[in-house]
Short mmCIF file of C-alpha atoms in Angstrom, two decimals:
data_model
loop_
_atom_site.label_atom_id
_atom_site.label_comp_id
_atom_site.label_asym_id
_atom_site.label_seq_id
_atom_site.Cartn_x
_atom_site.Cartn_y
_atom_site.Cartn_z
CA MET A 3 -13.02 -19.21 -36.89
CA ASN A 4 -15.52 -17.09 -38.37
CA TYR A 5 -14.40 -14.85 -41.33
CA LYS A 6 -15.07 -11.34 -43.40
CA LYS A 7 -15.05 -10.23 -46.30
CA LEU A 8 -11.51 -7.67 -46.46
CA GLY A 9 -13.83 -4.63 -47.88
CA ASN A 10 -15.30 -5.31 -51.20
CA THR A 11 -12.86 -7.93 -52.17
CA ASP A 12 -13.25 -12.08 -52.65
CA LEU A 13 -10.61 -12.29 -50.17
CA ASP A 14 -11.97 -13.96 -46.91
CA VAL A 15 -10.17 -13.45 -43.48
CA SER A 16 -10.90 -14.57 -39.73
CA THR A 17 -12.52 -11.93 -37.78
CA ILE A 18 -9.52 -12.45 -35.59
CA CYS A 19 -6.00 -10.90 -36.85
CA LEU A 20 -2.89 -11.90 -35.19
CA GLY A 21 -1.28 -9.28 -34.10
CA THR A 22 2.34 -9.46 -33.70
CA MET A 23 4.54 -6.45 -32.35
CA THR A 24 5.72 -7.81 -29.23
CA TRP A 25 7.75 -10.47 -31.49
CA GLY A 26 11.63 -9.43 -31.06
CA GLU A 27 10.98 -7.15 -28.18
CA GLN A 28 8.58 -9.33 -25.73
CA ASN A 29 8.53 -12.48 -27.31
CA THR A 30 11.32 -14.60 -28.93
CA GLU A 31 11.45 -15.75 -32.84
CA ARG A 32 10.97 -19.55 -31.35
CA GLU A 33 8.10 -17.76 -29.30
CA GLY A 34 6.17 -15.90 -32.85
CA PHE A 35 6.89 -19.67 -34.28
CA GLU A 36 4.73 -21.02 -32.20
CA GLN A 37 1.72 -18.76 -32.16
CA MET A 38 2.08 -18.73 -35.84
CA ASP A 39 1.72 -22.71 -36.06
CA PHE A 40 -1.31 -22.25 -33.45
CA ALA A 41 -3.04 -19.57 -34.88
CA LEU A 42 -3.03 -20.97 -38.37
CA ASN A 43 -4.16 -24.27 -37.10
CA GLN A 44 -6.70 -22.69 -35.19
CA GLY A 45 -8.24 -21.03 -38.43
CA VAL A 46 -6.56 -17.77 -38.31
CA ASN A 47 -5.39 -16.57 -41.66
CA PHE A 48 -5.54 -12.69 -41.30
CA TRP A 49 -2.03 -11.66 -39.95
CA ASP A 50 -0.68 -7.86 -38.97
CA THR A 51 2.74 -6.78 -38.53
CA ALA A 52 4.15 -3.21 -40.02
CA GLU A 53 7.97 -2.22 -40.78
CA ILE A 54 8.35 -0.15 -36.96
CA TYR A 55 7.69 -3.17 -35.06
CA SER A 56 8.54 -4.64 -32.84
CA ILE A 57 6.79 -2.03 -30.11
CA PRO A 58 8.07 0.03 -28.65
CA MET A 59 9.75 1.54 -31.75
CA ARG A 60 13.67 1.11 -30.83
CA GLU A 61 16.45 1.13 -34.00
CA GLU A 62 17.84 -1.84 -32.82
CA THR A 63 14.41 -3.63 -33.46
CA TYR A 64 13.34 -2.09 -36.55
CA GLY A 65 11.68 -4.29 -38.68
CA GLU A 66 12.19 -7.46 -36.55
CA THR A 67 9.26 -8.60 -35.67
CA GLU A 68 8.95 -8.75 -39.99
CA LYS A 69 12.11 -10.71 -40.34
CA ILE A 70 10.76 -13.32 -37.47
CA ILE A 71 7.65 -13.99 -40.13
CA GLY A 72 9.57 -14.16 -43.19
CA ASN A 73 11.82 -16.77 -41.41
CA TRP A 74 8.55 -18.76 -40.40
CA PHE A 75 7.22 -19.09 -44.24
CA GLN A 76 11.01 -19.44 -45.36
CA LYS A 77 10.67 -22.96 -43.07
CA THR A 78 6.99 -23.44 -43.45
CA LYS A 79 6.47 -22.75 -47.18
CA LYS A 80 2.72 -21.86 -45.66
CA ARG A 81 3.25 -18.06 -47.24
CA ASN A 82 0.06 -18.67 -49.89
CA ASP A 83 -2.25 -19.98 -46.63
CA VAL A 84 -1.94 -16.45 -44.96
CA VAL A 85 -3.59 -12.71 -45.66
CA LEU A 86 -0.37 -11.12 -44.56
CA ALA A 87 -1.09 -7.09 -44.13
CA THR A 88 1.60 -4.90 -43.18
CA LYS A 89 2.22 -1.07 -42.98
CA VAL A 90 4.13 1.64 -43.88
CA CYS A 91 4.85 4.69 -41.53
CA GLY A 92 4.18 7.76 -42.24
CA ASN A 93 6.03 11.28 -41.21
CA THR A 94 8.34 10.35 -38.52
CA SER A 95 11.60 12.06 -36.53
CA ASN A 96 13.22 8.89 -36.81
CA LYS A 97 16.32 8.86 -39.06
CA TYR A 98 16.96 5.27 -38.69
CA ILE A 99 13.86 5.11 -41.16
CA ARG A 100 14.69 6.76 -44.28
CA GLY A 101 16.08 9.58 -42.86
CA GLY A 102 12.96 10.67 -41.50
CA GLY A 103 9.85 12.89 -42.26
CA ASN A 104 7.24 11.75 -44.76
CA SER A 105 7.37 8.66 -46.45
CA PHE A 106 4.68 8.49 -48.65
CA GLY A 107 6.22 10.08 -51.31
CA LYS A 108 6.92 7.96 -54.65
CA LYS A 109 10.68 7.02 -54.08
CA LYS A 110 10.29 6.70 -50.03
CA ILE A 111 7.31 4.74 -50.46
CA THR A 112 8.85 1.76 -52.98
CA GLU A 113 12.13 1.62 -50.26
CA ALA A 114 9.78 0.73 -48.24
CA LEU A 115 7.70 -1.73 -49.42
CA ASP A 116 10.69 -3.36 -51.08
CA GLU A 117 12.12 -3.32 -47.60
CA SER A 118 9.12 -5.07 -46.10
CA LEU A 119 9.18 -7.69 -49.00
CA ARG A 120 12.89 -8.83 -48.05
CA ARG A 121 12.46 -8.98 -44.62
CA LEU A 122 9.18 -10.59 -44.87
CA LYS A 123 10.61 -13.39 -47.63
CA THR A 124 7.97 -12.83 -49.97
CA ASP A 125 7.06 -11.38 -53.34
CA TYR A 126 3.62 -10.10 -52.52
CA ILE A 127 1.93 -8.45 -49.48
CA ASP A 128 -2.15 -8.73 -49.30
CA LEU A 129 -2.86 -5.62 -47.55
CA TYR A 130 -0.37 -2.68 -47.55
CA GLN A 131 -1.38 -0.21 -45.01
CA LEU A 132 -0.39 3.85 -44.43
CA HIS A 133 0.45 3.61 -40.63
CA TRP A 134 -0.55 7.00 -39.82
CA PRO A 135 -1.14 9.99 -41.75
CA GLU A 136 1.81 12.19 -43.10
CA ARG A 137 -0.31 15.29 -42.25
CA SER A 138 -1.12 17.25 -38.69
CA THR A 139 -4.35 15.74 -37.37
CA ASN A 140 -5.59 14.30 -33.86
CA PHE A 141 -5.05 10.20 -33.71
CA PHE A 142 -2.77 8.48 -31.09
CA GLY A 143 -5.13 9.34 -28.55
CA ASP A 144 -5.87 13.02 -29.43
CA TYR A 145 -9.31 14.39 -28.79
CA GLY A 146 -9.00 17.79 -30.38
CA TYR A 147 -7.79 18.44 -33.26
CA GLU A 148 -6.10 22.20 -33.85
CA HIS A 149 -6.10 23.29 -37.48
CA ASP A 150 -2.69 24.66 -39.00
CA GLU A 151 -3.00 26.26 -42.18
CA ASN A 152 0.90 26.31 -42.71
CA ASP A 153 0.93 22.61 -42.53
CA LYS A 154 0.99 21.61 -46.68
CA ASP A 155 4.22 19.55 -46.41
CA TRP A 156 2.48 15.99 -47.18
CA THR A 157 2.20 14.18 -50.23
CA PRO A 158 -1.09 14.37 -51.95
CA PHE A 159 -3.48 11.78 -51.31
CA GLU A 160 -3.34 11.44 -55.46
CA GLU A 161 -0.18 10.83 -55.34
CA ILE A 162 -0.11 8.17 -52.58
CA LEU A 163 -2.76 5.99 -54.80
CA GLU A 164 -1.16 6.03 -58.14
CA SER A 165 2.18 4.74 -56.48
CA LEU A 166 0.01 1.66 -54.21
CA LYS A 167 -1.69 1.72 -57.99
CA LYS A 168 1.41 0.85 -59.88
CA PHE A 169 3.06 -1.42 -56.74
CA ILE A 170 -0.63 -3.75 -57.52
CA GLU A 171 0.14 -3.22 -61.90
CA GLN A 172 3.67 -4.76 -60.40
CA GLY A 173 2.48 -7.65 -57.95
CA LYS A 174 3.96 -6.48 -55.23
CA ILE A 175 0.73 -5.87 -53.07
CA ARG A 176 -2.92 -6.62 -53.41
CA TYR A 177 -5.37 -4.45 -51.65
CA VAL A 178 -4.79 -1.27 -49.34
CA GLY A 179 -5.67 0.05 -46.52
CA LEU A 180 -5.59 2.92 -43.67
CA SER A 181 -4.63 3.00 -40.20
CA ASN A 182 -4.61 5.85 -37.43
CA GLU A 183 -7.08 7.41 -39.57
CA THR A 184 -9.93 10.33 -39.38
CA ALA A 185 -12.97 9.95 -41.27
CA TRP A 186 -12.31 12.61 -43.26
CA GLY A 187 -8.61 11.44 -44.82
CA LEU A 188 -10.82 8.18 -45.19
CA SER A 189 -13.54 10.18 -46.99
CA LYS A 190 -11.17 11.98 -49.20
CA PHE A 191 -9.00 8.46 -50.20
CA LEU A 192 -12.56 6.95 -51.40
CA GLU A 193 -13.26 9.63 -53.09
CA LEU A 194 -10.24 9.82 -54.87
CA SER A 195 -10.54 6.16 -55.81
CA LYS A 196 -13.79 6.36 -57.35
CA ILE A 197 -12.73 9.75 -59.68
CA LYS A 198 -9.56 8.61 -60.81
CA GLY A 199 -10.02 5.21 -60.95
CA LEU A 200 -7.33 4.57 -58.43
CA PRO A 201 -6.98 1.23 -55.80
CA LYS A 202 -9.60 1.70 -53.25
CA MET A 203 -8.63 1.91 -49.34
CA MET A 204 -10.25 -2.14 -48.30
CA SER A 205 -9.92 -1.16 -44.12
CA VAL A 206 -8.82 1.19 -41.51
CA GLN A 207 -6.82 -0.11 -38.55
CA ASN A 208 -7.89 2.48 -35.65
CA PRO A 209 -8.17 1.66 -31.82
CA TYR A 210 -11.16 0.26 -31.02
CA ASN A 211 -12.62 -1.55 -27.45
CA LEU A 212 -14.99 -0.86 -24.34
CA LEU A 213 -12.89 2.12 -23.28
CA ASN A 214 -12.54 3.91 -26.67
CA ARG A 215 -15.61 4.02 -29.13
CA THR A 216 -15.16 6.54 -31.07
CA TYR A 217 -14.65 4.81 -34.14
CA GLU A 218 -17.92 4.66 -34.02
CA ILE A 219 -18.52 8.53 -34.70
CA GLY A 220 -18.51 9.23 -38.19
CA LEU A 221 -15.78 6.16 -39.31
CA ALA A 222 -18.61 3.36 -38.61
CA GLU A 223 -21.05 4.88 -41.17
CA ILE A 224 -18.20 5.29 -43.98
CA SER A 225 -17.17 1.71 -43.17
CA ILE A 226 -20.53 0.24 -43.45
CA ARG A 227 -21.36 2.03 -46.69
CA GLU A 228 -18.02 2.20 -48.35
CA GLN A 229 -17.08 -1.86 -47.99
CA SER A 230 -13.87 -0.23 -45.87
CA GLY A 231 -14.10 -1.79 -42.55
CA LEU A 232 -12.23 -1.67 -39.27
CA LEU A 233 -9.28 -4.06 -38.16
CA ALA A 234 -9.53 -3.20 -34.59
CA TYR A 235 -6.32 -2.89 -32.74
CA SER A 236 -5.97 -2.73 -29.16
CA PRO A 237 -8.96 -4.09 -28.13
CA LEU A 238 -8.05 -5.29 -24.90
CA ALA A 239 -6.57 -1.59 -24.09
CA PHE A 240 -3.15 -2.57 -23.54
CA GLY A 241 -4.48 -5.86 -21.56
CA TYR A 242 -6.70 -3.57 -19.13
CA LEU A 243 -9.66 -5.19 -20.47
CA THR A 244 -8.26 -8.55 -18.85
CA GLY A 245 -8.50 -7.41 -15.58
CA LYS A 246 -4.95 -7.87 -14.83
CA TYR A 247 -4.32 -4.42 -13.84
CA ARG A 248 -7.25 -4.47 -11.37
CA ASN A 249 -6.80 -3.16 -7.72
CA ASN A 250 -3.71 -1.46 -8.84
CA LYS A 251 -1.80 -4.93 -9.97
CA LEU A 252 1.31 -5.25 -12.17
CA PRO A 253 2.08 -8.53 -13.38
CA ALA A 254 5.33 -9.19 -13.73
CA LYS A 255 6.57 -9.25 -17.55
CA SER A 256 3.51 -7.22 -18.57
CA ARG A 257 3.07 -4.09 -20.39
CA MET A 258 2.66 -1.92 -18.41
CA GLN A 259 5.09 -3.27 -15.83
CA LEU A 260 7.95 -3.06 -18.62
CA PHE A 261 6.81 -0.15 -20.58
CA LYS A 262 5.27 2.34 -18.32
CA ASP A 263 4.61 5.16 -20.50
CA PHE A 264 1.99 3.16 -22.09
CA ASN A 265 -0.66 5.05 -20.49
CA ARG A 266 -3.31 6.01 -22.61
CA TYR A 267 -5.85 3.92 -20.53
CA LYS A 268 -4.81 4.62 -16.89
CA ASN A 269 -6.80 7.45 -15.83
CA GLU A 270 -9.71 7.37 -13.02
CA ASN A 271 -12.92 7.30 -15.08
CA GLY A 272 -10.78 4.42 -16.87
CA GLN A 273 -10.25 2.52 -14.25
CA LYS A 274 -13.95 2.90 -13.02
CA ALA A 275 -15.29 1.55 -16.20
CA ILE A 276 -13.08 -1.52 -16.42
CA ASP A 277 -14.90 -2.34 -12.96
CA GLU A 278 -18.36 -1.91 -14.20
CA TYR A 279 -17.71 -3.80 -17.45
CA TYR A 280 -15.53 -6.47 -15.14
CA LYS A 281 -18.67 -6.95 -13.12
CA ILE A 282 -20.55 -7.62 -15.93
CA SER A 283 -18.32 -10.73 -16.83
CA LYS A 284 -19.05 -12.29 -13.72
CA LYS A 285 -22.72 -11.33 -13.55
CA TYR A 286 -22.70 -13.72 -17.25
CA ASN A 287 -20.12 -15.92 -15.99
CA LEU A 288 -18.15 -14.39 -18.83
CA ASP A 289 -14.21 -14.30 -19.22
CA PHE A 290 -13.54 -10.43 -19.36
CA THR A 291 -10.98 -10.80 -21.96
CA GLN A 292 -13.26 -12.84 -24.02
CA MET A 293 -16.23 -11.17 -23.69
CA SER A 294 -14.12 -7.73 -24.70
CA LEU A 295 -12.61 -8.74 -27.47
CA LYS A 296 -16.30 -10.36 -29.04
CA PHE A 297 -17.77 -6.58 -28.23
CA CYS A 298 -15.35 -5.72 -30.81
CA GLU A 299 -15.58 -8.69 -32.75
CA ILE A 300 -19.95 -8.39 -33.19
CA GLN A 301 -19.92 -4.85 -34.65
CA HIS A 302 -21.28 -4.34 -38.38
CA PHE A 303 -18.41 -2.12 -38.81
CA THR A 304 -15.42 -4.37 -38.05
CA THR A 305 -13.78 -6.77 -40.42
CA SER A 306 -11.66 -8.14 -37.68
CA VAL A 307 -9.91 -7.60 -34.33
CA ILE A 308 -6.34 -7.51 -33.68
CA ILE A 309 -5.54 -9.78 -30.57
CA GLY A 310 -1.28 -9.55 -29.43
CA ALA A 311 -0.37 -12.06 -26.92
CA THR A 312 2.69 -12.86 -25.62
CA THR A 313 1.79 -16.18 -23.74
CA MET A 314 0.63 -18.71 -25.63
CA GLU A 315 -2.50 -19.31 -23.13
CA GLN A 316 -3.26 -15.71 -23.44
CA LEU A 317 -3.49 -16.49 -27.55
CA LYS A 318 -5.70 -19.45 -26.67
CA THR A 319 -7.62 -17.34 -24.85
CA ASN A 320 -8.33 -14.93 -27.31
CA ILE A 321 -8.58 -17.22 -30.49
CA GLU A 322 -12.02 -18.63 -28.40
CA SER A 323 -13.77 -15.73 -27.71
CA VAL A 324 -15.19 -16.21 -30.99
CA ASN A 325 -17.49 -18.90 -29.39
CA VAL A 326 -18.77 -16.36 -27.18
CA ASN A 327 -22.68 -15.36 -27.55
CA LEU A 328 -23.25 -11.65 -25.99
CA ASN A 329 -27.03 -11.83 -25.42
CA SER A 330 -29.28 -8.20 -26.52
CA ASP A 331 -28.72 -8.26 -21.86
CA ILE A 332 -25.61 -8.30 -21.79
CA ILE A 333 -25.05 -5.85 -25.21
CA ASN A 334 -27.73 -3.56 -22.57
CA ASP A 335 -25.06 -3.31 -19.52
CA ILE A 336 -22.23 -2.95 -21.90
CA ASN A 337 -23.97 0.17 -23.30
CA LYS A 338 -25.04 1.13 -19.83
CA ILE A 339 -21.29 1.70 -18.76
CA GLN A 340 -21.05 3.68 -22.15
CA GLN A 341 -23.50 5.55 -21.37
CA LYS A 342 -22.02 6.38 -17.71
CA TYR A 343 -18.12 6.69 -18.59
CA PRO A 344 -18.47 7.79 -22.52
CA ASN A 345 -14.96 7.19 -24.31
CA PRO A 346 -13.03 7.52 -21.00
CA CYS A 347 -9.28 6.75 -22.85
CA PRO A 348 -9.73 7.53 -26.63
#
């Protein structure tokens, strides 16, 4: 396994991060336990979850993934072997999440953290992340930003950081990060942390894969210069970059077969790009899944790549991607496809 520092901390995290959002929906608790046992044995010490998991979001499964992880900690007594990351959601219309609305105000974010700690059966969280902004901005695949002068009903960044500082002082969290954030949002948080002596955002969990390299525009430079690295989610683009959906295939129990609304990566240019990348993997005798993951891992701005698997076979393939080598010829071929089909699936 490979390791990198989380931000500018002394914390070493595996460059493969165990994603967990299927546990409680597509995966049972027993299967989640099996994944955690195997991943930790392979040197994967970094796990990511969220209060809203499992996915897709449903009231019936809200918090279920955190409960499964907490039960594993209780059973194995291995909490201290894991760097644990979870998230508090931003503005939401789901009334079952603290009545809906914004979640980063002092009262609600305190409730959210305490609820996560209870479900996870732990006294502390290593990395506490803001899952998406409260303000209106472009994330979750939106290209265009439409500014709304009337959008002022969101918690000031300084107030959020003050709450997070309090949690750190209380020993409830160690470090903080962002998710689904923009270059402006990250830069403002970093600016305030320097000026006001408040906690620094150590990471940004955003989508990054061969079909969506938009993180390279703006955010990548900030990540490198400010030591606030990317935690790349959806590195396999909902499974499209494994090749299993090529030629209109729809495997049983796959995410796209079960949840047809997840269509971010289903468009004409995206499918053409997938076929081109698949050809590259065959040209160099590489596993397509592993080539896709390794490309994300080797980026200078990437701290860790979040993998999600529903079967042990998938998990093993994903973790073994750390042993793949992408030489300059492979990278050049990949970049030629990016130039031909630039970010077809934002």
